[in-house]
XYZ file of C-alpha atoms in Angstrom:
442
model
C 0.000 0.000 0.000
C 1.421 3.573 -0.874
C 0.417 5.506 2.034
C 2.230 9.125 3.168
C 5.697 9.167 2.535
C 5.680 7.593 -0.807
C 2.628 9.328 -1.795
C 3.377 12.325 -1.309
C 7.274 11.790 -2.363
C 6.208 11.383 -5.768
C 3.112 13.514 -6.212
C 4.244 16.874 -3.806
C 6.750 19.714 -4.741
C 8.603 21.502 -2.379
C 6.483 22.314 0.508
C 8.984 25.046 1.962
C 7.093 27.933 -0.198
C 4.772 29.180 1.719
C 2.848 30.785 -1.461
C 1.790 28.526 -4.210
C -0.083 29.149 -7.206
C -2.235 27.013 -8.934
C -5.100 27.561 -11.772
C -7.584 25.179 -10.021
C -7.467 23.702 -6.611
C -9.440 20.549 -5.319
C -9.933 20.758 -1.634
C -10.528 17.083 -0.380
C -8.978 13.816 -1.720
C -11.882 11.103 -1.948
C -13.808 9.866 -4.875
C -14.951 13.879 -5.752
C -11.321 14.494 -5.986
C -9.816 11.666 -8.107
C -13.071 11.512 -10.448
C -12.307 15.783 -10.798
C -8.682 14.775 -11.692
C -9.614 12.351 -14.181
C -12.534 15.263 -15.532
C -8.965 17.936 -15.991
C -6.841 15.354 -17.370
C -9.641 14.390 -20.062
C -9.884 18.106 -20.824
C -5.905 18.174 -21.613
C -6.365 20.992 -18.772
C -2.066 20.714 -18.626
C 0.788 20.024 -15.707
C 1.326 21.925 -12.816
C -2.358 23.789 -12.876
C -4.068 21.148 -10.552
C -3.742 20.733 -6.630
C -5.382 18.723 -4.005
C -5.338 18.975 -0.600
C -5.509 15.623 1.227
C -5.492 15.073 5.167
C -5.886 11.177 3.921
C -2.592 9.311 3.178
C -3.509 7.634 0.045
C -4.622 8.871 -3.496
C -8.118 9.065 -3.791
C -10.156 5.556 -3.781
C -13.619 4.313 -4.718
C -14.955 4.485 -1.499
C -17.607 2.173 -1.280
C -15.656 -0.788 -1.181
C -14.562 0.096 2.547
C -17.813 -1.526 3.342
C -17.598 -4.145 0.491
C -14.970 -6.362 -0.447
C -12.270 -4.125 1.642
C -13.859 -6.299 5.020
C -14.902 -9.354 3.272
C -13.718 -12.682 5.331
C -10.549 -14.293 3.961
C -12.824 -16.790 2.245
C -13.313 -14.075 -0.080
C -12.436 -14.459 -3.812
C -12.221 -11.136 -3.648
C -10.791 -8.797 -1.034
C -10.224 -4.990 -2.196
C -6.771 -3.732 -1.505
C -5.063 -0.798 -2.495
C -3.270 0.045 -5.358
C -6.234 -2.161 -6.108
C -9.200 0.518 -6.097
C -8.157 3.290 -6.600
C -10.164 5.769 -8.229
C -11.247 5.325 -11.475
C -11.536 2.122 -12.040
C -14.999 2.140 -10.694
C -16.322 3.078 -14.129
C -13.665 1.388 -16.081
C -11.145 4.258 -16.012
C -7.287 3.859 -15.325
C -6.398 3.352 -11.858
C -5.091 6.479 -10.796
C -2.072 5.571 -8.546
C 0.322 7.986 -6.906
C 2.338 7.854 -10.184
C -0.054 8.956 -12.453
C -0.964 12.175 -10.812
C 2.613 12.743 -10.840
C 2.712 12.140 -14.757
C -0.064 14.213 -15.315
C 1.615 16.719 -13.276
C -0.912 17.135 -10.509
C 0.283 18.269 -7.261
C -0.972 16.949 -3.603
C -0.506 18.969 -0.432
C -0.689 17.403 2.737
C -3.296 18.755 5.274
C -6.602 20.032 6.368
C -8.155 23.439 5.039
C -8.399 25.434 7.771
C -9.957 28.557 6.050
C -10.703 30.304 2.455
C -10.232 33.848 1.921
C -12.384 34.635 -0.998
C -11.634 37.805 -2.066
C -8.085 37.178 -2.367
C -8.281 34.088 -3.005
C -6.456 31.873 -0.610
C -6.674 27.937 0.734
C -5.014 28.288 3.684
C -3.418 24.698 4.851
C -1.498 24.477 7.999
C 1.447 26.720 6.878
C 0.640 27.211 4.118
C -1.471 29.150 1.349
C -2.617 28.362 -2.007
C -4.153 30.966 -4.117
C -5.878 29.705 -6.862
C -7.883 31.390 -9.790
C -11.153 28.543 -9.328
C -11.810 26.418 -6.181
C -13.487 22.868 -6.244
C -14.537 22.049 -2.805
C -14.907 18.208 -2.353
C -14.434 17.179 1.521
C -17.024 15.076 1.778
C -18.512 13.814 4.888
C -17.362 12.649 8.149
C -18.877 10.302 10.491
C -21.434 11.093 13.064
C -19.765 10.232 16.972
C -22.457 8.570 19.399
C -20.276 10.338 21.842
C -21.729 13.743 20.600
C -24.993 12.039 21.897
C -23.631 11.484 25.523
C -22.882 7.825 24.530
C -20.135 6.932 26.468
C -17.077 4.509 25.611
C -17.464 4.811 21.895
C -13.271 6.283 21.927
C -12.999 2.775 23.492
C -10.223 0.412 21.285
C -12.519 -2.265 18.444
C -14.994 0.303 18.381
C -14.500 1.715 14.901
C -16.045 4.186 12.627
C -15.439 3.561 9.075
C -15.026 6.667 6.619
C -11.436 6.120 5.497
C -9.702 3.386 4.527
C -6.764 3.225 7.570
C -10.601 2.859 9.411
C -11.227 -0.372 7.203
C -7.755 -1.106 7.495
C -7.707 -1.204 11.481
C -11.216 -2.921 11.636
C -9.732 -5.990 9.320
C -6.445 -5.938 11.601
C -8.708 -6.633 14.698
C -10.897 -9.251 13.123
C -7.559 -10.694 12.300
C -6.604 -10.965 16.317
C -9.774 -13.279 16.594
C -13.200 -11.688 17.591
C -16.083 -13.545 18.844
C -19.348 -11.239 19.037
C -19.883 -8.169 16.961
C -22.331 -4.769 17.390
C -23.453 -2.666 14.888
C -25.094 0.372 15.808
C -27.031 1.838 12.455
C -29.189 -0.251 10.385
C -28.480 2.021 6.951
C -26.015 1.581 4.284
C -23.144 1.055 6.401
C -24.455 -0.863 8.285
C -25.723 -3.591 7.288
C -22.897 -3.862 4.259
C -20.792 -3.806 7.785
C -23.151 -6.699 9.403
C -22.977 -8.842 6.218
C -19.657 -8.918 6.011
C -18.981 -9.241 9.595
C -20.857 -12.473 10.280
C -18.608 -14.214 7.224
C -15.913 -13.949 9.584
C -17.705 -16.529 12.073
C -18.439 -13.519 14.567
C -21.885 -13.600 16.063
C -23.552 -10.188 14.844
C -26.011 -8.267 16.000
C -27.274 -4.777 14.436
C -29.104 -2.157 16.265
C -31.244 0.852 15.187
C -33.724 3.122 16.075
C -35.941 2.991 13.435
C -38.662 0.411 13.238
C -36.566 -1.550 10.353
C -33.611 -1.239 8.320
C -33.010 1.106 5.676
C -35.745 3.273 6.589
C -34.818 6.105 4.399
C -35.746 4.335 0.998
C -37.042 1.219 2.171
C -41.076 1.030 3.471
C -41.634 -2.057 5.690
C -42.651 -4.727 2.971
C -39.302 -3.907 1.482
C -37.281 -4.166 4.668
C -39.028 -7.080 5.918
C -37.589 -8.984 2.632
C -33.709 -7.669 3.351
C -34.432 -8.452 7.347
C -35.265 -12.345 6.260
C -32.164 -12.147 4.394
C -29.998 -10.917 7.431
C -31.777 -13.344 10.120
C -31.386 -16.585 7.424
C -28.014 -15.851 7.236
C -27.157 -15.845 11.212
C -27.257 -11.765 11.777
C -29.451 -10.842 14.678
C -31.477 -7.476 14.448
C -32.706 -5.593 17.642
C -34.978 -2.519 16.097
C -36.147 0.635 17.951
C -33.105 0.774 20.478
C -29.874 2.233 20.491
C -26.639 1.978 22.112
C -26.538 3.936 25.822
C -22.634 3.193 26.228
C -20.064 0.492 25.532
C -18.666 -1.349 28.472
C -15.098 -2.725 29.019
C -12.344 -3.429 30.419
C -8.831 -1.816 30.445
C -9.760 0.378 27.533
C -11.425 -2.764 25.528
C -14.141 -3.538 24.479
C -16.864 -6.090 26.330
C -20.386 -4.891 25.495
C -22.979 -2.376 25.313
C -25.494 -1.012 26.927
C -28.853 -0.005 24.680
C -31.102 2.491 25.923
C -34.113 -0.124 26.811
C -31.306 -1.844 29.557
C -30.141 -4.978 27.451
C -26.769 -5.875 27.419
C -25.014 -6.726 24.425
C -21.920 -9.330 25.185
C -19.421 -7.803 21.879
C -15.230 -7.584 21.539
C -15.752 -5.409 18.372
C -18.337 -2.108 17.274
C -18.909 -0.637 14.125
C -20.795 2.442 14.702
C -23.247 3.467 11.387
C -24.978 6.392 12.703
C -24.904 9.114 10.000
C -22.585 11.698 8.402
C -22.052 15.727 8.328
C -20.559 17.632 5.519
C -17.330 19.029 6.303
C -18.189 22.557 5.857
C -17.380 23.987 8.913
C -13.786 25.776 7.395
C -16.277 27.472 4.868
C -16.383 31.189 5.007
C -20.346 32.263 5.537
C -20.342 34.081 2.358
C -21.129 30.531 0.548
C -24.472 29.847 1.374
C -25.913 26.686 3.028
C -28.988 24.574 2.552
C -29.299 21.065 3.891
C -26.102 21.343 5.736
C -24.438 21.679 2.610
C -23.231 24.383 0.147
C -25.758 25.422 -2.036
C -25.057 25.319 -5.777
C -26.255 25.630 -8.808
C -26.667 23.711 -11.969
C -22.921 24.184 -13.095
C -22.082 23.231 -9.236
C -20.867 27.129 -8.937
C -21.661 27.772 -5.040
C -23.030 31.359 -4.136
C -19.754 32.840 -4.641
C -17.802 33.066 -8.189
C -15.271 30.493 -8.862
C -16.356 28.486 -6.242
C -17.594 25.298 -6.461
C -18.967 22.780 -4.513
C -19.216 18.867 -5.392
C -19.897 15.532 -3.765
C -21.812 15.037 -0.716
C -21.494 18.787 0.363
C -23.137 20.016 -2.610
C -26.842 20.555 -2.042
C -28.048 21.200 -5.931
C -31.570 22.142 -7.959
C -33.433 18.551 -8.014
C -34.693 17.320 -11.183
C -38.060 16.866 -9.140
C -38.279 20.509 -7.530
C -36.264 22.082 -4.753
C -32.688 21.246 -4.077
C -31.363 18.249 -2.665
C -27.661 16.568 -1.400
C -27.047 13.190 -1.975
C -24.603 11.241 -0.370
C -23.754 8.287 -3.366
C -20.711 7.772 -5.609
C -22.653 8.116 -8.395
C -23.292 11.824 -7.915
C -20.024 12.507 -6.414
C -18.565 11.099 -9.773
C -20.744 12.843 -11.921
C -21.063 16.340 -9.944
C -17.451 15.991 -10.021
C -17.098 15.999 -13.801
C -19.684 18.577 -13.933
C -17.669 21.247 -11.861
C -14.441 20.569 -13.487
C -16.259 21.388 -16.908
C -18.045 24.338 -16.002
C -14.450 25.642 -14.267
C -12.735 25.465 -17.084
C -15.686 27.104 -19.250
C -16.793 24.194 -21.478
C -20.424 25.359 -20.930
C -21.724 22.013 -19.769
C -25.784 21.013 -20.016
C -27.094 22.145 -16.336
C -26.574 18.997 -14.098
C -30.043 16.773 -14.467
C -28.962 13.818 -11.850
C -31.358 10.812 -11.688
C -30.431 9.445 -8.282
C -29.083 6.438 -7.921
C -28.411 3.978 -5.297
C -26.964 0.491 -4.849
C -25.612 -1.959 -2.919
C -23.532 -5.572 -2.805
C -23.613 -7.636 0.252
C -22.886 -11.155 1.066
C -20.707 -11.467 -2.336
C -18.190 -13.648 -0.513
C -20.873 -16.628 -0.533
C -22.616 -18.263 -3.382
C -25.956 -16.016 -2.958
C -24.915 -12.268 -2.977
C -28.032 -9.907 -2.834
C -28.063 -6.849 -4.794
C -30.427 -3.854 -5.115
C -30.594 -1.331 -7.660
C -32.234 1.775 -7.109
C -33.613 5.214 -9.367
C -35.233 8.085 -8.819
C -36.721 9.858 -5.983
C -37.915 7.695 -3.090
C -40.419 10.967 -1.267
C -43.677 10.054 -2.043
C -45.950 6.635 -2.502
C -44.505 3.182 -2.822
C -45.698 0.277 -4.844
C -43.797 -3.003 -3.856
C -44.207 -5.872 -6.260
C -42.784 -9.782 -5.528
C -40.685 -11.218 -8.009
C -40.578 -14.977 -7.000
C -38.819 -16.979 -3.827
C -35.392 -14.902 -4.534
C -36.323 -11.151 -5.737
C -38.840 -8.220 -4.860
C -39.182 -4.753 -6.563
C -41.309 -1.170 -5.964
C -41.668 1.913 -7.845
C -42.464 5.346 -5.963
C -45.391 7.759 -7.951
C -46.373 11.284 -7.850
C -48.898 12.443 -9.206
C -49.829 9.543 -11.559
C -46.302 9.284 -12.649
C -43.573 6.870 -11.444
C -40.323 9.064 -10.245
C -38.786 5.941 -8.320
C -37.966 2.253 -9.187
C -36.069 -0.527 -7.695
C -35.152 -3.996 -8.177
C -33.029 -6.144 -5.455
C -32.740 -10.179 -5.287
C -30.420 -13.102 -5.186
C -28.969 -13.029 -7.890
C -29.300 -9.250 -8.496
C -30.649 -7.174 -11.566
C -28.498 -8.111 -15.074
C -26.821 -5.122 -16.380
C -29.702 -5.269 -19.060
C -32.450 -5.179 -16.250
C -30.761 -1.705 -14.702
C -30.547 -0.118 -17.872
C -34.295 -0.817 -18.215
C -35.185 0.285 -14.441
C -32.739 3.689 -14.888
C -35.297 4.213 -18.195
C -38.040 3.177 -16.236
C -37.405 6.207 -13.718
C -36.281 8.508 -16.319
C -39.387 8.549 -18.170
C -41.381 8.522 -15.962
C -44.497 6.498 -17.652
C -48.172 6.346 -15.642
C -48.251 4.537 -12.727
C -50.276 1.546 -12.587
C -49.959 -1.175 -10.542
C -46.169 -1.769 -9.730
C -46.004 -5.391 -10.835
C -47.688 -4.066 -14.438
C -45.506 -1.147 -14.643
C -42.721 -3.671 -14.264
C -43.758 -5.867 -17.309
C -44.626 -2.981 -19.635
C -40.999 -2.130 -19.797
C -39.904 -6.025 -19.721
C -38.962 -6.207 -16.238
């Protein structure tokens, strides 16, 4: 793995200046980042006019497989590593290793932004300052503490948050050690792709979560109650409408939790799901926020010229009225290329994003379950079975279907999501879900 010295030996100039110029700089070094530096180098934008600044040790990476293959069990055919995943190979683009930035001539600087002084211009990062002529602001989100809830213990060691991938890298290195009983605390995204890959390891899970089922964001409770069978078949216990009150231990390690209706949860290891923020805070107030985001508009331009805003901080005009911020590589990737265009002023189409949302679990095993999802998930769902092994829904508004989604064991084909992302994109009448389905051949 090429983590900080070697990184940052072959991608950084001298760092002793403590005024550097650069035509654009990319605050943040995820997905946003790496998918903007592929966006310049497509553009033939030229060396030495990029720079990102990075407080991560590693180029930028497709992120979702922290929670994916990055944790599966050694069983695994597959286990993602770096060089491995680095951005861009998500879509099928080179993988954009330490040395390519350096042959495209792409600078990193090490740090956190501390501050932006828009009217001259400045990035200001530890030390140093970086005055650029446009700004691409891609830090992302990071992970919600229980601790800022009065939960206590959650600094204790093997309880682990997972936003980076030293997180993922720590949380493997202690399943490694031998763990018995695992917690999750979140039943969203994170996890249950946590919880899935957790109880391949032969560690007794259990999730908890508020809510009164999983994925209660998108999912209504026909649709969870189909991914909760799947969990419970598969050895993962769920405890719903609770939360964690404190971790217990002993000499600074871990030995269970406490939920807020008094059970005790025997666990050696945590992985805390509980939500994200934008990292906005070094912002100046002049950009405008909506959503706990930056507002922008359809070029990704925040309030202020030459500013832009991309990724999960970016809270943009929705397709279906009002803004909205998504938090999915799919938009980071594509808000990403956006910006960069519009920067450099190639005039792109205003940004049109059909949301979309997916997930892989249980791949390590012969009976993965996938979901696909389109669309906009706010209003009335439809939820049609698909045999034994799949189930599927579309979301209306008035009379038209905005939403669709297909998950099973197997998953969609690549044939069936191209015909549910058309399926939301046109946005036909909405009948029935299961006829809606097999008017478009699904």
């Amino acid at each position: 793995m090429l983590r900080m010295s070697r990184f940052f030996a072959c991608c950084m100039e001298d760092s002793s200046a403590m005024l550097r110029r650069f035509e654009y700089v990319i605050v943040g070094g995820g997905t946003a980042a790496g998918y903007a530096c592929r966006e310049f180098v497509a553009q033939n934008v030229g060396v030495d006019k990029v720079a990102v600044v990075t407080a991560e040790p590693v180029a930028p990476y497709e992120r979702p497989a922290l929670t994916k293959a990055y944790i599966h069990p050694p069983s695994a055919k597959v286990r993602a590593r770096l060089p491995g995943f680095h951005t861009c190979v998500g879509t099928g683009g080179d993988r954009q290793t330490p040395d390519w930035y350096a042959e495209k001539g792409i600078s990193f600087i090490s740090g956190k932004a501390s501050s932006i002084d828009l009217e001259k211009k400045l990035v200001s990062v530890g030390e140093e300052q970086l005055q650029y002529d446009k700004l691409i602001l891609a830090t992302g989100c990071r992970a919600v503490k229980l601790g800022s809830f009065g939960v206590k213990g959650d600094d204790m060691e093997n309880v682990f948050y997972l936003r980076e991938e030293q997180d993922a890298a720590k949380l493997v290195s202690s399943l490694e050690k031998g763990k018995t009983k695992a917690l999750v605390a979140g039943g969203g995204y994170l996890g249950l792709e946590c919880a899935a890959a957790l109880v391949g390891w032969g560690v007794e899970t259990t999730v908890v979560f508020p809510e009164t089922h999983v994925m209660s964001r998108l999912f209504n409770p026909q649709l969870a109650k189909w991914m909760e069978e799947q969990f419970t078949s598969r050895g993962v216990k769920l405890i719903s409408g609770d939360v964690v009150r404190e971790f217990k231990g002993s000499e600074g390690k871990l030995t269970g939790a406490q939920l807020k209706s008094d059970k005790n949860i025997s666990c050696d290891i945590a992985v805390v799901g509980a939500g994200a923020v934008p990292n906005v805070d070094f912002c100046p107030p002049e950009l405008k926020r909506e959503q706990g985001g930056l507002l922008v508009d359809a070029m990704m331009q925040t309030s202020q010229p030459d500013v832009y805003a991309v990724g999960d901080i970016a809270t943009f005009p929705s397709r279906y009225g009002g803004f909205r911020r998504c938090e999915n590589v799919d938009h980071a990737r594509k808000s990403a290329a956006q910006a960069v265009k519009a920067a450099m002023g190639l005039k792109p189409e205003p940004y049109h994003y059909l949301p979309y949302l997916y997930t892989r679990i249980f791949e390590y095993t012969d009976s993965p379950i996938v979901f696909n999802f389109f669309g906009d998930q706010s209003e009335n769902c439809q939820v049609a079975g698909r045999g034994e092994k799949s189930i599927g829904a579309i979301w209306q508004r008035e009379g038209k279907v905005v939403g669709a989604l297909i998950m099973g064991s197997p998953g969609p084909t690549a044939e069936d999501q191209a015909k549910l992302r058309q399926l939301a994109d046109s946005g036909p009448a909405a009948t029935e879900a299961a006829e809606v389905f097999a008017q478009v051949g699904l």
